[in-house]
Amino acid sequence: MAESRTSGRVLVCRVEDLPDGEAVRVPAEEAGTEDAVAVFNDGGRLFALNDTCTHARASLSDGWVQDGHVECPLHGGAFCLRTGEAVGAPASADATTHGVEVHEGAIYLLPRP
Ligand code: FES
């Protein structure tokens, strides 16, 4: 986990509000990003990707999380949660990753460098 930062990070939710296998969508205007961001809990490990699938604009936060990947709910494309790499057709363009950290029981998105 990254070292806690005191500014520029965005509160997502409390840890207990993002159960294993679930995702939460942070709207772009809240995340301070061009696209909404999806934050995932995969076995207690947290990851964040741009929410919009690179294939046809479905919301990845509505997808299925398992074994380090998220499967898109629309056509079943898959992305590596750690790297954003498109690992399952029909998705072919990688997803943008974001930093995420836990501080005092809350999940935060970190600003992009
Ligand atoms: Fe995600 Fe098609 S919209 S795989």
PDB file of N, CA and C and ligand atoms in Angstrom:
ATOM      1  N   MET A   1       0.837  -1.190   0.000  1.00  0.00           N
ATOM      2  CA  MET A   1       0.000   0.000   0.000  1.00  0.00           C
ATOM      3  C   MET A   1       0.874   1.243   0.000  1.00  0.00           C
ATOM      4  N   ALA A   2       0.444   2.248  -0.734  1.00  0.00           N
ATOM      5  CA  ALA A   2       1.222   3.471  -0.819  1.00  0.00           C
ATOM      6  C   ALA A   2       1.187   4.227   0.511  1.00  0.00           C
ATOM      7  N   GLU A   3       2.225   5.027   0.727  1.00  0.00           N
ATOM      8  CA  GLU A   3       2.265   5.860   1.912  1.00  0.00           C
ATOM      9  C   GLU A   3       1.099   6.850   1.888  1.00  0.00           C
ATOM     10  N   SER A   4       0.516   7.080   3.035  1.00  0.00           N
ATOM     11  CA  SER A   4      -0.636   7.977   3.109  1.00  0.00           C
ATOM     12  C   SER A   4      -0.247   9.394   2.698  1.00  0.00           C
ATOM     13  N   ARG A   5      -1.111  10.011   1.912  1.00  0.00           N
ATOM     14  CA  ARG A   5      -0.891  11.400   1.518  1.00  0.00           C
ATOM     15  C   ARG A   5      -1.946  12.252   2.211  1.00  0.00           C
ATOM     16  N   THR A   6      -1.616  13.482   2.443  1.00  0.00           N
ATOM     17  CA  THR A   6      -2.541  14.329   3.189  1.00  0.00           C
ATOM     18  C   THR A   6      -3.383  15.209   2.288  1.00  0.00           C
ATOM     19  N   SER A   7      -3.047  15.329   1.006  1.00  0.00           N
ATOM     20  CA  SER A   7      -3.844  16.186   0.132  1.00  0.00           C
ATOM     21  C   SER A   7      -3.952  15.551  -1.241  1.00  0.00           C
ATOM     22  N   GLY A   8      -5.025  15.905  -1.924  1.00  0.00           N
ATOM     23  CA  GLY A   8      -5.195  15.438  -3.290  1.00  0.00           C
ATOM     24  C   GLY A   8      -5.852  14.087  -3.403  1.00  0.00           C
ATOM     25  N   ARG A   9      -5.968  13.376  -2.312  1.00  0.00           N
ATOM     26  CA  ARG A   9      -6.625  12.076  -2.393  1.00  0.00           C
ATOM     27  C   ARG A   9      -8.131  12.262  -2.234  1.00  0.00           C
ATOM     28  N   VAL A  10      -8.876  11.275  -2.716  1.00  0.00           N
ATOM     29  CA  VAL A  10     -10.334  11.367  -2.738  1.00  0.00           C
ATOM     30  C   VAL A  10     -10.913  10.220  -1.923  1.00  0.00           C
ATOM     31  N   LEU A  11     -11.751  10.553  -0.968  1.00  0.00           N
ATOM     32  CA  LEU A  11     -12.399   9.531  -0.152  1.00  0.00           C
ATOM     33  C   LEU A  11     -13.376   8.746  -1.022  1.00  0.00           C
ATOM     34  N   VAL A  12     -13.258   7.415  -0.979  1.00  0.00           N
ATOM     35  CA  VAL A  12     -14.152   6.537  -1.737  1.00  0.00           C
ATOM     36  C   VAL A  12     -15.274   6.036  -0.835  1.00  0.00           C
ATOM     37  N   CYS A  13     -14.918   5.350   0.231  1.00  0.00           N
ATOM     38  CA  CYS A  13     -15.898   4.814   1.182  1.00  0.00           C
ATOM     39  C   CYS A  13     -15.129   4.191   2.338  1.00  0.00           C
ATOM     40  N   ARG A  14     -15.849   3.711   3.323  1.00  0.00           N
ATOM     41  CA  ARG A  14     -15.228   2.966   4.405  1.00  0.00           C
ATOM     42  C   ARG A  14     -14.879   1.560   3.893  1.00  0.00           C
ATOM     43  N   VAL A  15     -13.854   0.960   4.448  1.00  0.00           N
ATOM     44  CA  VAL A  15     -13.427  -0.387   4.037  1.00  0.00           C
ATOM     45  C   VAL A  15     -14.577  -1.380   4.130  1.00  0.00           C
ATOM     46  N   GLU A  16     -15.368  -1.298   5.205  1.00  0.00           N
ATOM     47  CA  GLU A  16     -16.454  -2.256   5.408  1.00  0.00           C
ATOM     48  C   GLU A  16     -17.582  -2.084   4.393  1.00  0.00           C
ATOM     49  N   ASP A  17     -17.587  -0.981   3.671  1.00  0.00           N
ATOM     50  CA  ASP A  17     -18.631  -0.753   2.665  1.00  0.00           C
ATOM     51  C   ASP A  17     -18.244  -1.271   1.280  1.00  0.00           C
ATOM     52  N   LEU A  18     -17.075  -1.889   1.167  1.00  0.00           N
ATOM     53  CA  LEU A  18     -16.644  -2.471  -0.111  1.00  0.00           C
ATOM     54  C   LEU A  18     -16.227  -3.922   0.138  1.00  0.00           C
ATOM     55  N   PRO A  19     -17.204  -4.833   0.161  1.00  0.00           N
ATOM     56  CA  PRO A  19     -16.903  -6.235   0.470  1.00  0.00           C
ATOM     57  C   PRO A  19     -16.091  -6.914  -0.633  1.00  0.00           C
ATOM     58  N   ASP A  20     -15.501  -8.017  -0.283  1.00  0.00           N
ATOM     59  CA  ASP A  20     -14.742  -8.834  -1.228  1.00  0.00           C
ATOM     60  C   ASP A  20     -15.608  -9.158  -2.448  1.00  0.00           C
ATOM     61  N   GLY A  21     -15.026  -8.960  -3.644  1.00  0.00           N
ATOM     62  CA  GLY A  21     -15.727  -9.282  -4.884  1.00  0.00           C
ATOM     63  C   GLY A  21     -16.626  -8.174  -5.393  1.00  0.00           C
ATOM     64  N   GLU A  22     -16.641  -7.058  -4.682  1.00  0.00           N
ATOM     65  CA  GLU A  22     -17.514  -5.945  -5.075  1.00  0.00           C
ATOM     66  C   GLU A  22     -16.693  -4.786  -5.622  1.00  0.00           C
ATOM     67  N   ALA A  23     -17.423  -3.829  -6.221  1.00  0.00           N
ATOM     68  CA  ALA A  23     -16.784  -2.618  -6.748  1.00  0.00           C
ATOM     69  C   ALA A  23     -17.667  -1.431  -6.441  1.00  0.00           C
ATOM     70  N   VAL A  24     -17.052  -0.278  -6.390  1.00  0.00           N
ATOM     71  CA  VAL A  24     -17.794   0.959  -6.199  1.00  0.00           C
ATOM     72  C   VAL A  24     -17.335   1.943  -7.275  1.00  0.00           C
ATOM     73  N   ARG A  25     -18.278   2.708  -7.796  1.00  0.00           N
ATOM     74  CA  ARG A  25     -18.001   3.675  -8.861  1.00  0.00           C
ATOM     75  C   ARG A  25     -17.868   5.067  -8.255  1.00  0.00           C
ATOM     76  N   VAL A  26     -16.787   5.746  -8.599  1.00  0.00           N
ATOM     77  CA  VAL A  26     -16.581   7.129  -8.170  1.00  0.00           C
ATOM     78  C   VAL A  26     -16.760   8.008  -9.407  1.00  0.00           C
ATOM     79  N   PRO A  27     -17.785   8.873  -9.427  1.00  0.00           N
ATOM     80  CA  PRO A  27     -18.002   9.712 -10.607  1.00  0.00           C
ATOM     81  C   PRO A  27     -16.780  10.583 -10.912  1.00  0.00           C
ATOM     82  N   ALA A  28     -16.617  10.904 -12.183  1.00  0.00           N
ATOM     83  CA  ALA A  28     -15.446  11.668 -12.618  1.00  0.00           C
ATOM     84  C   ALA A  28     -15.318  12.983 -11.868  1.00  0.00           C
ATOM     85  N   GLU A  29     -16.434  13.666 -11.635  1.00  0.00           N
ATOM     86  CA  GLU A  29     -16.358  14.966 -10.967  1.00  0.00           C
ATOM     87  C   GLU A  29     -15.900  14.835  -9.526  1.00  0.00           C
ATOM     88  N   GLU A  30     -16.148  13.678  -8.912  1.00  0.00           N
ATOM     89  CA  GLU A  30     -15.650  13.450  -7.552  1.00  0.00           C
ATOM     90  C   GLU A  30     -14.207  12.962  -7.567  1.00  0.00           C
ATOM     91  N   ALA A  31     -13.894  12.127  -8.555  1.00  0.00           N
ATOM     92  CA  ALA A  31     -12.541  11.568  -8.632  1.00  0.00           C
ATOM     93  C   ALA A  31     -11.530  12.592  -9.145  1.00  0.00           C
ATOM     94  N   GLY A  32     -12.020  13.622  -9.828  1.00  0.00           N
ATOM     95  CA  GLY A  32     -11.111  14.602 -10.410  1.00  0.00           C
ATOM     96  C   GLY A  32     -10.387  14.053 -11.624  1.00  0.00           C
ATOM     97  N   THR A  33     -11.050  13.144 -12.317  1.00  0.00           N
ATOM     98  CA  THR A  33     -10.463  12.485 -13.477  1.00  0.00           C
ATOM     99  C   THR A  33     -11.377  12.681 -14.686  1.00  0.00           C
ATOM    100  N   GLU A  34     -10.877  12.336 -15.876  1.00  0.00           N
ATOM    101  CA  GLU A  34     -11.688  12.493 -17.086  1.00  0.00           C
ATOM    102  C   GLU A  34     -12.811  11.465 -17.123  1.00  0.00           C
ATOM    103  N   ASP A  35     -12.565  10.283 -16.591  1.00  0.00           N
ATOM    104  CA  ASP A  35     -13.554   9.213 -16.575  1.00  0.00           C
ATOM    105  C   ASP A  35     -13.861   8.870 -15.120  1.00  0.00           C
ATOM    106  N   ALA A  36     -15.030   8.299 -14.899  1.00  0.00           N
ATOM    107  CA  ALA A  36     -15.313   7.756 -13.576  1.00  0.00           C
ATOM    108  C   ALA A  36     -14.294   6.662 -13.263  1.00  0.00           C
ATOM    109  N   VAL A  37     -14.118   6.391 -11.993  1.00  0.00           N
ATOM    110  CA  VAL A  37     -13.153   5.376 -11.553  1.00  0.00           C
ATOM    111  C   VAL A  37     -13.903   4.281 -10.791  1.00  0.00           C
ATOM    112  N   ALA A  38     -13.562   3.043 -11.077  1.00  0.00           N
ATOM    113  CA  ALA A  38     -14.115   1.902 -10.356  1.00  0.00           C
ATOM    114  C   ALA A  38     -13.052   1.390  -9.388  1.00  0.00           C
ATOM    115  N   VAL A  39     -13.447   1.233  -8.128  1.00  0.00           N
ATOM    116  CA  VAL A  39     -12.546   0.697  -7.108  1.00  0.00           C
ATOM    117  C   VAL A  39     -13.043  -0.702  -6.752  1.00  0.00           C
ATOM    118  N   PHE A  40     -12.143  -1.669  -6.784  1.00  0.00           N
ATOM    119  CA  PHE A  40     -12.492  -3.085  -6.634  1.00  0.00           C
ATOM    120  C   PHE A  40     -11.842  -3.667  -5.386  1.00  0.00           C
ATOM    121  N   ASN A  41     -12.538  -4.602  -4.762  1.00  0.00           N
ATOM    122  CA  ASN A  41     -11.984  -5.419  -3.689  1.00  0.00           C
ATOM    123  C   ASN A  41     -11.893  -6.850  -4.203  1.00  0.00           C
ATOM    124  N   ASP A  42     -10.681  -7.331  -4.379  1.00  0.00           N
ATOM    125  CA  ASP A  42     -10.479  -8.713  -4.828  1.00  0.00           C
ATOM    126  C   ASP A  42      -9.724  -9.456  -3.732  1.00  0.00           C
ATOM    127  N   GLY A  43     -10.450 -10.145  -2.906  1.00  0.00           N
ATOM    128  CA  GLY A  43      -9.820 -10.906  -1.826  1.00  0.00           C
ATOM    129  C   GLY A  43      -9.117 -10.040  -0.802  1.00  0.00           C
ATOM    130  N   GLY A  44      -9.633  -8.842  -0.597  1.00  0.00           N
ATOM    131  CA  GLY A  44      -9.027  -7.936   0.369  1.00  0.00           C
ATOM    132  C   GLY A  44      -7.983  -7.017  -0.227  1.00  0.00           C
ATOM    133  N   ARG A  45      -7.627  -7.230  -1.471  1.00  0.00           N
ATOM    134  CA  ARG A  45      -6.703  -6.330  -2.172  1.00  0.00           C
ATOM    135  C   ARG A  45      -7.548  -5.337  -2.958  1.00  0.00           C
ATOM    136  N   LEU A  46      -7.133  -4.076  -2.904  1.00  0.00           N
ATOM    137  CA  LEU A  46      -7.894  -3.009  -3.556  1.00  0.00           C
ATOM    138  C   LEU A  46      -7.196  -2.552  -4.823  1.00  0.00           C
ATOM    139  N   PHE A  47      -7.991  -2.285  -5.847  1.00  0.00           N
ATOM    140  CA  PHE A  47      -7.484  -1.824  -7.138  1.00  0.00           C
ATOM    141  C   PHE A  47      -8.441  -0.769  -7.681  1.00  0.00           C
ATOM    142  N   ALA A  48      -7.945   0.068  -8.573  1.00  0.00           N
ATOM    143  CA  ALA A  48      -8.804   1.067  -9.208  1.00  0.00           C
ATOM    144  C   ALA A  48      -8.452   1.179 -10.691  1.00  0.00           C
ATOM    145  N   LEU A  49      -9.492   1.180 -11.511  1.00  0.00           N
ATOM    146  CA  LEU A  49      -9.371   1.340 -12.962  1.00  0.00           C
ATOM    147  C   LEU A  49     -10.370   2.383 -13.426  1.00  0.00           C
ATOM    148  N   ASN A  50     -10.132   2.977 -14.590  1.00  0.00           N
ATOM    149  CA  ASN A  50     -11.189   3.763 -15.196  1.00  0.00           C
ATOM    150  C   ASN A  50     -12.433   2.888 -15.295  1.00  0.00           C
ATOM    151  N   ASP A  51     -13.582   3.474 -15.005  1.00  0.00           N
ATOM    152  CA  ASP A  51     -14.797   2.665 -14.930  1.00  0.00           C
ATOM    153  C   ASP A  51     -15.310   2.255 -16.304  1.00  0.00           C
ATOM    154  N   THR A  52     -15.066   3.058 -17.305  1.00  0.00           N
ATOM    155  CA  THR A  52     -15.633   2.788 -18.618  1.00  0.00           C
ATOM    156  C   THR A  52     -14.796   1.761 -19.370  1.00  0.00           C
ATOM    157  N   CYS A  53     -15.433   0.665 -19.757  1.00  0.00           N
ATOM    158  CA  CYS A  53     -14.735  -0.369 -20.524  1.00  0.00           C
ATOM    159  C   CYS A  53     -14.179   0.220 -21.810  1.00  0.00           C
ATOM    160  N   THR A  54     -12.983  -0.175 -22.175  1.00  0.00           N
ATOM    161  CA  THR A  54     -12.346   0.361 -23.380  1.00  0.00           C
ATOM    162  C   THR A  54     -12.938  -0.218 -24.657  1.00  0.00           C
ATOM    163  N   HIS A  55     -13.800  -1.227 -24.526  1.00  0.00           N
ATOM    164  CA  HIS A  55     -14.389  -1.829 -25.725  1.00  0.00           C
ATOM    165  C   HIS A  55     -15.624  -1.061 -26.193  1.00  0.00           C
ATOM    166  N   ALA A  56     -16.643  -0.961 -25.347  1.00  0.00           N
ATOM    167  CA  ALA A  56     -17.880  -0.308 -25.798  1.00  0.00           C
ATOM    168  C   ALA A  56     -18.588   0.410 -24.664  1.00  0.00           C
ATOM    169  N   ARG A  57     -17.804   0.915 -23.733  1.00  0.00           N
ATOM    170  CA  ARG A  57     -18.280   1.886 -22.755  1.00  0.00           C
ATOM    171  C   ARG A  57     -19.234   1.346 -21.694  1.00  0.00           C
ATOM    172  N   ALA A  58     -19.211   0.068 -21.416  1.00  0.00           N
ATOM    173  CA  ALA A  58     -19.953  -0.441 -20.257  1.00  0.00           C
ATOM    174  C   ALA A  58     -19.225  -0.033 -18.977  1.00  0.00           C
ATOM    175  N   SER A  59     -19.929  -0.129 -17.865  1.00  0.00           N
ATOM    176  CA  SER A  59     -19.359   0.241 -16.580  1.00  0.00           C
ATOM    177  C   SER A  59     -18.710  -0.975 -15.926  1.00  0.00           C
ATOM    178  N   LEU A  60     -17.392  -0.919 -15.760  1.00  0.00           N
ATOM    179  CA  LEU A  60     -16.689  -2.070 -15.178  1.00  0.00           C
ATOM    180  C   LEU A  60     -17.065  -2.294 -13.717  1.00  0.00           C
ATOM    181  N   SER A  61     -17.552  -1.260 -13.048  1.00  0.00           N
ATOM    182  CA  SER A  61     -17.972  -1.459 -11.648  1.00  0.00           C
ATOM    183  C   SER A  61     -19.201  -2.355 -11.563  1.00  0.00           C
ATOM    184  N   ASP A  62     -19.867  -2.593 -12.691  1.00  0.00           N
ATOM    185  CA  ASP A  62     -20.989  -3.536 -12.730  1.00  0.00           C
ATOM    186  C   ASP A  62     -20.526  -4.945 -13.130  1.00  0.00           C
ATOM    187  N   GLY A  63     -19.228  -5.112 -13.324  1.00  0.00           N
ATOM    188  CA  GLY A  63     -18.696  -6.392 -13.773  1.00  0.00           C
ATOM    189  C   GLY A  63     -18.456  -7.364 -12.634  1.00  0.00           C
ATOM    190  N   TRP A  64     -17.752  -8.443 -12.958  1.00  0.00           N
ATOM    191  CA  TRP A  64     -17.489  -9.508 -11.996  1.00  0.00           C
ATOM    192  C   TRP A  64     -16.001  -9.549 -11.675  1.00  0.00           C
ATOM    193  N   VAL A  65     -15.712  -9.566 -10.388  1.00  0.00           N
ATOM    194  CA  VAL A  65     -14.336  -9.528  -9.903  1.00  0.00           C
ATOM    195  C   VAL A  65     -13.940 -10.926  -9.450  1.00  0.00           C
ATOM    196  N   GLN A  66     -12.799 -11.398  -9.967  1.00  0.00           N
ATOM    197  CA  GLN A  66     -12.325 -12.720  -9.553  1.00  0.00           C
ATOM    198  C   GLN A  66     -10.886 -12.919  -9.979  1.00  0.00           C
ATOM    199  N   ASP A  67     -10.093 -13.440  -9.056  1.00  0.00           N
ATOM    200  CA  ASP A  67      -8.718 -13.861  -9.353  1.00  0.00           C
ATOM    201  C   ASP A  67      -7.901 -12.784 -10.048  1.00  0.00           C
ATOM    202  N   GLY A  68      -8.001 -11.561  -9.563  1.00  0.00           N
ATOM    203  CA  GLY A  68      -7.159 -10.494 -10.089  1.00  0.00           C
ATOM    204  C   GLY A  68      -7.654  -9.857 -11.364  1.00  0.00           C
ATOM    205  N   HIS A  69      -8.871 -10.200 -11.770  1.00  0.00           N
ATOM    206  CA  HIS A  69      -9.419  -9.657 -13.006  1.00  0.00           C
ATOM    207  C   HIS A  69     -10.820  -9.129 -12.783  1.00  0.00           C
ATOM    208  N   VAL A  70     -11.249  -8.244 -13.684  1.00  0.00           N
ATOM    209  CA  VAL A  70     -12.655  -7.870 -13.729  1.00  0.00           C
ATOM    210  C   VAL A  70     -13.166  -8.219 -15.121  1.00  0.00           C
ATOM    211  N   GLU A  71     -14.345  -8.849 -15.136  1.00  0.00           N
ATOM    212  CA  GLU A  71     -14.988  -9.206 -16.396  1.00  0.00           C
ATOM    213  C   GLU A  71     -16.084  -8.186 -16.679  1.00  0.00           C
ATOM    214  N   CYS A  72     -16.032  -7.608 -17.865  1.00  0.00           N
ATOM    215  CA  CYS A  72     -17.002  -6.591 -18.262  1.00  0.00           C
ATOM    216  C   CYS A  72     -18.406  -7.209 -18.338  1.00  0.00           C
ATOM    217  N   PRO A  73     -19.422  -6.483 -17.831  1.00  0.00           N
ATOM    218  CA  PRO A  73     -20.767  -7.050 -17.807  1.00  0.00           C
ATOM    219  C   PRO A  73     -21.455  -7.075 -19.173  1.00  0.00           C
ATOM    220  N   LEU A  74     -20.907  -6.351 -20.156  1.00  0.00           N
ATOM    221  CA  LEU A  74     -21.635  -6.257 -21.426  1.00  0.00           C
ATOM    222  C   LEU A  74     -21.253  -7.365 -22.406  1.00  0.00           C
ATOM    223  N   HIS A  75     -19.941  -7.541 -22.658  1.00  0.00           N
ATOM    224  CA  HIS A  75     -19.514  -8.544 -23.646  1.00  0.00           C
ATOM    225  C   HIS A  75     -18.513  -9.533 -23.075  1.00  0.00           C
ATOM    226  N   GLY A  76     -18.181  -9.402 -21.790  1.00  0.00           N
ATOM    227  CA  GLY A  76     -17.296 -10.379 -21.170  1.00  0.00           C
ATOM    228  C   GLY A  76     -15.815 -10.135 -21.363  1.00  0.00           C
ATOM    229  N   GLY A  77     -15.440  -8.966 -21.889  1.00  0.00           N
ATOM    230  CA  GLY A  77     -14.015  -8.635 -21.942  1.00  0.00           C
ATOM    231  C   GLY A  77     -13.447  -8.614 -20.531  1.00  0.00           C
ATOM    232  N   ALA A  78     -12.146  -8.834 -20.404  1.00  0.00           N
ATOM    233  CA  ALA A  78     -11.551  -8.906 -19.069  1.00  0.00           C
ATOM    234  C   ALA A  78     -10.310  -8.038 -18.983  1.00  0.00           C
ATOM    235  N   PHE A  79     -10.082  -7.506 -17.786  1.00  0.00           N
ATOM    236  CA  PHE A  79      -8.937  -6.641 -17.517  1.00  0.00           C
ATOM    237  C   PHE A  79      -8.241  -7.089 -16.249  1.00  0.00           C
ATOM    238  N   CYS A  80      -6.911  -7.018 -16.277  1.00  0.00           N
ATOM    239  CA  CYS A  80      -6.120  -7.264 -15.077  1.00  0.00           C
ATOM    240  C   CYS A  80      -6.324  -6.087 -14.128  1.00  0.00           C
ATOM    241  N   LEU A  81      -6.700  -6.375 -12.886  1.00  0.00           N
ATOM    242  CA  LEU A  81      -6.949  -5.292 -11.939  1.00  0.00           C
ATOM    243  C   LEU A  81      -5.660  -4.575 -11.556  1.00  0.00           C
ATOM    244  N   ARG A  82      -4.548  -5.276 -11.538  1.00  0.00           N
ATOM    245  CA  ARG A  82      -3.283  -4.664 -11.108  1.00  0.00           C
ATOM    246  C   ARG A  82      -2.697  -3.756 -12.174  1.00  0.00           C
ATOM    247  N   THR A  83      -2.750  -4.198 -13.446  1.00  0.00           N
ATOM    248  CA  THR A  83      -2.067  -3.459 -14.502  1.00  0.00           C
ATOM    249  C   THR A  83      -3.013  -2.761 -15.466  1.00  0.00           C
ATOM    250  N   GLY A  84      -4.289  -3.140 -15.468  1.00  0.00           N
ATOM    251  CA  GLY A  84      -5.243  -2.601 -16.434  1.00  0.00           C
ATOM    252  C   GLY A  84      -5.169  -3.270 -17.786  1.00  0.00           C
ATOM    253  N   GLU A  85      -4.261  -4.235 -17.937  1.00  0.00           N
ATOM    254  CA  GLU A  85      -4.101  -4.898 -19.230  1.00  0.00           C
ATOM    255  C   GLU A  85      -5.388  -5.618 -19.647  1.00  0.00           C
ATOM    256  N   ALA A  86      -5.764  -5.421 -20.919  1.00  0.00           N
ATOM    257  CA  ALA A  86      -6.896  -6.154 -21.474  1.00  0.00           C
ATOM    258  C   ALA A  86      -6.451  -7.593 -21.687  1.00  0.00           C
ATOM    259  N   VAL A  87      -7.082  -8.521 -20.972  1.00  0.00           N
ATOM    260  CA  VAL A  87      -6.641  -9.920 -21.010  1.00  0.00           C
ATOM    261  C   VAL A  87      -7.716 -10.852 -21.539  1.00  0.00           C
ATOM    262  N   GLY A  88      -8.870 -10.277 -21.933  1.00  0.00           N
ATOM    263  CA  GLY A  88      -9.926 -11.130 -22.457  1.00  0.00           C
ATOM    264  C   GLY A  88     -10.703 -10.412 -23.537  1.00  0.00           C
ATOM    265  N   ALA A  89     -10.863 -11.048 -24.700  1.00  0.00           N
ATOM    266  CA  ALA A  89     -11.623 -10.472 -25.808  1.00  0.00           C
ATOM    267  C   ALA A  89     -13.094 -10.340 -25.401  1.00  0.00           C
ATOM    268  N   PRO A  90     -13.779  -9.357 -25.996  1.00  0.00           N
ATOM    269  CA  PRO A  90     -13.346  -8.516 -27.106  1.00  0.00           C
ATOM    270  C   PRO A  90     -12.572  -7.267 -26.689  1.00  0.00           C
ATOM    271  N   ALA A  91     -12.319  -7.062 -25.417  1.00  0.00           N
ATOM    272  CA  ALA A  91     -11.520  -5.904 -25.015  1.00  0.00           C
ATOM    273  C   ALA A  91     -10.089  -6.081 -25.516  1.00  0.00           C
ATOM    274  N   SER A  92      -9.548  -5.017 -26.120  1.00  0.00           N
ATOM    275  CA  SER A  92      -8.169  -5.110 -26.610  1.00  0.00           C
ATOM    276  C   SER A  92      -7.315  -3.940 -26.136  1.00  0.00           C
ATOM    277  N   ALA A  93      -7.937  -2.819 -25.794  1.00  0.00           N
ATOM    278  CA  ALA A  93      -7.179  -1.678 -25.274  1.00  0.00           C
ATOM    279  C   ALA A  93      -7.151  -1.746 -23.754  1.00  0.00           C
ATOM    280  N   ASP A  94      -5.985  -1.460 -23.196  1.00  0.00           N
ATOM    281  CA  ASP A  94      -5.819  -1.537 -21.745  1.00  0.00           C
ATOM    282  C   ASP A  94      -6.626  -0.446 -21.038  1.00  0.00           C
ATOM    283  N   ALA A  95      -6.988  -0.712 -19.804  1.00  0.00           N
ATOM    284  CA  ALA A  95      -7.678   0.269 -18.961  1.00  0.00           C
ATOM    285  C   ALA A  95      -6.645   1.056 -18.154  1.00  0.00           C
ATOM    286  N   THR A  96      -6.976   2.291 -17.848  1.00  0.00           N
ATOM    287  CA  THR A  96      -6.105   3.141 -17.042  1.00  0.00           C
ATOM    288  C   THR A  96      -6.234   2.757 -15.567  1.00  0.00           C
ATOM    289  N   THR A  97      -5.098   2.624 -14.912  1.00  0.00           N
ATOM    290  CA  THR A  97      -5.096   2.284 -13.486  1.00  0.00           C
ATOM    291  C   THR A  97      -4.973   3.553 -12.640  1.00  0.00           C
ATOM    292  N   HIS A  98      -5.387   3.429 -11.391  1.00  0.00           N
ATOM    293  CA  HIS A  98      -5.284   4.526 -10.433  1.00  0.00           C
ATOM    294  C   HIS A  98      -4.758   3.966  -9.119  1.00  0.00           C
ATOM    295  N   GLY A  99      -4.086   4.822  -8.368  1.00  0.00           N
ATOM    296  CA  GLY A  99      -3.603   4.413  -7.056  1.00  0.00           C
ATOM    297  C   GLY A  99      -4.721   4.449  -6.034  1.00  0.00           C
ATOM    298  N   VAL A 100      -4.651   3.553  -5.082  1.00  0.00           N
ATOM    299  CA  VAL A 100      -5.660   3.489  -4.034  1.00  0.00           C
ATOM    300  C   VAL A 100      -4.956   3.109  -2.736  1.00  0.00           C
ATOM    301  N   GLU A 101      -5.438   3.636  -1.625  1.00  0.00           N
ATOM    302  CA  GLU A 101      -4.845   3.303  -0.337  1.00  0.00           C
ATOM    303  C   GLU A 101      -5.926   3.274   0.733  1.00  0.00           C
ATOM    304  N   VAL A 102      -5.580   2.618   1.831  1.00  0.00           N
ATOM    305  CA  VAL A 102      -6.448   2.598   3.009  1.00  0.00           C
ATOM    306  C   VAL A 102      -5.758   3.389   4.102  1.00  0.00           C
ATOM    307  N   HIS A 103      -6.507   4.290   4.705  1.00  0.00           N
ATOM    308  CA  HIS A 103      -5.978   5.078   5.819  1.00  0.00           C
ATOM    309  C   HIS A 103      -7.070   5.204   6.872  1.00  0.00           C
ATOM    310  N   GLU A 104      -6.759   4.711   8.068  1.00  0.00           N
ATOM    311  CA  GLU A 104      -7.690   4.780   9.199  1.00  0.00           C
ATOM    312  C   GLU A 104      -9.081   4.266   8.825  1.00  0.00           C
ATOM    313  N   GLY A 105      -9.114   3.116   8.140  1.00  0.00           N
ATOM    314  CA  GLY A 105     -10.368   2.444   7.852  1.00  0.00           C
ATOM    315  C   GLY A 105     -11.138   2.997   6.669  1.00  0.00           C
ATOM    316  N   ALA A 106     -10.557   3.941   5.958  1.00  0.00           N
ATOM    317  CA  ALA A 106     -11.225   4.509   4.790  1.00  0.00           C
ATOM    318  C   ALA A 106     -10.376   4.268   3.543  1.00  0.00           C
ATOM    319  N   ILE A 107     -11.065   4.117   2.414  1.00  0.00           N
ATOM    320  CA  ILE A 107     -10.397   3.892   1.124  1.00  0.00           C
ATOM    321  C   ILE A 107     -10.308   5.225   0.393  1.00  0.00           C
ATOM    322  N   TYR A 108      -9.119   5.494  -0.140  1.00  0.00           N
ATOM    323  CA  TYR A 108      -8.897   6.749  -0.875  1.00  0.00           C
ATOM    324  C   TYR A 108      -8.316   6.453  -2.253  1.00  0.00           C
ATOM    325  N   LEU A 109      -8.753   7.239  -3.237  1.00  0.00           N
ATOM    326  CA  LEU A 109      -8.084   7.281  -4.528  1.00  0.00           C
ATOM    327  C   LEU A 109      -6.942   8.267  -4.426  1.00  0.00           C
ATOM    328  N   LEU A 110      -5.820   7.917  -5.021  1.00  0.00           N
ATOM    329  CA  LEU A 110      -4.671   8.814  -4.995  1.00  0.00           C
ATOM    330  C   LEU A 110      -4.613   9.611  -6.295  1.00  0.00           C
ATOM    331  N   PRO A 111      -4.117  10.832  -6.215  1.00  0.00           N
ATOM    332  CA  PRO A 111      -4.004  11.632  -7.437  1.00  0.00           C
ATOM    333  C   PRO A 111      -3.020  10.993  -8.395  1.00  0.00           C
ATOM    334  N   ARG A 112      -3.306  11.124  -9.687  1.00  0.00           N
ATOM    335  CA  ARG A 112      -2.376  10.595 -10.681  1.00  0.00           C
ATOM    336  C   ARG A 112      -1.132  11.453 -10.683  1.00  0.00           C
ATOM    337  N   PRO A 113       0.046  10.846 -10.841  1.00  0.00           N
ATOM    338  CA  PRO A 113       1.287  11.615 -10.823  1.00  0.00           C
ATOM    339  C   PRO A 113       1.371  12.584 -12.004  1.00  0.00           C
TER     340      PRO A 113
HETATM  341 FE1  FES B   1     -16.787  -4.227 -22.204  1.00  0.00          FE
HETATM  342 FE2  FES B   1     -17.682  -4.866 -24.627  1.00  0.00          FE
HETATM  343  S1  FES B   1     -18.235  -3.160 -23.414  1.00  0.00           S
HETATM  344  S2  FES B   1     -16.248  -5.969 -23.412  1.00  0.00           S
END
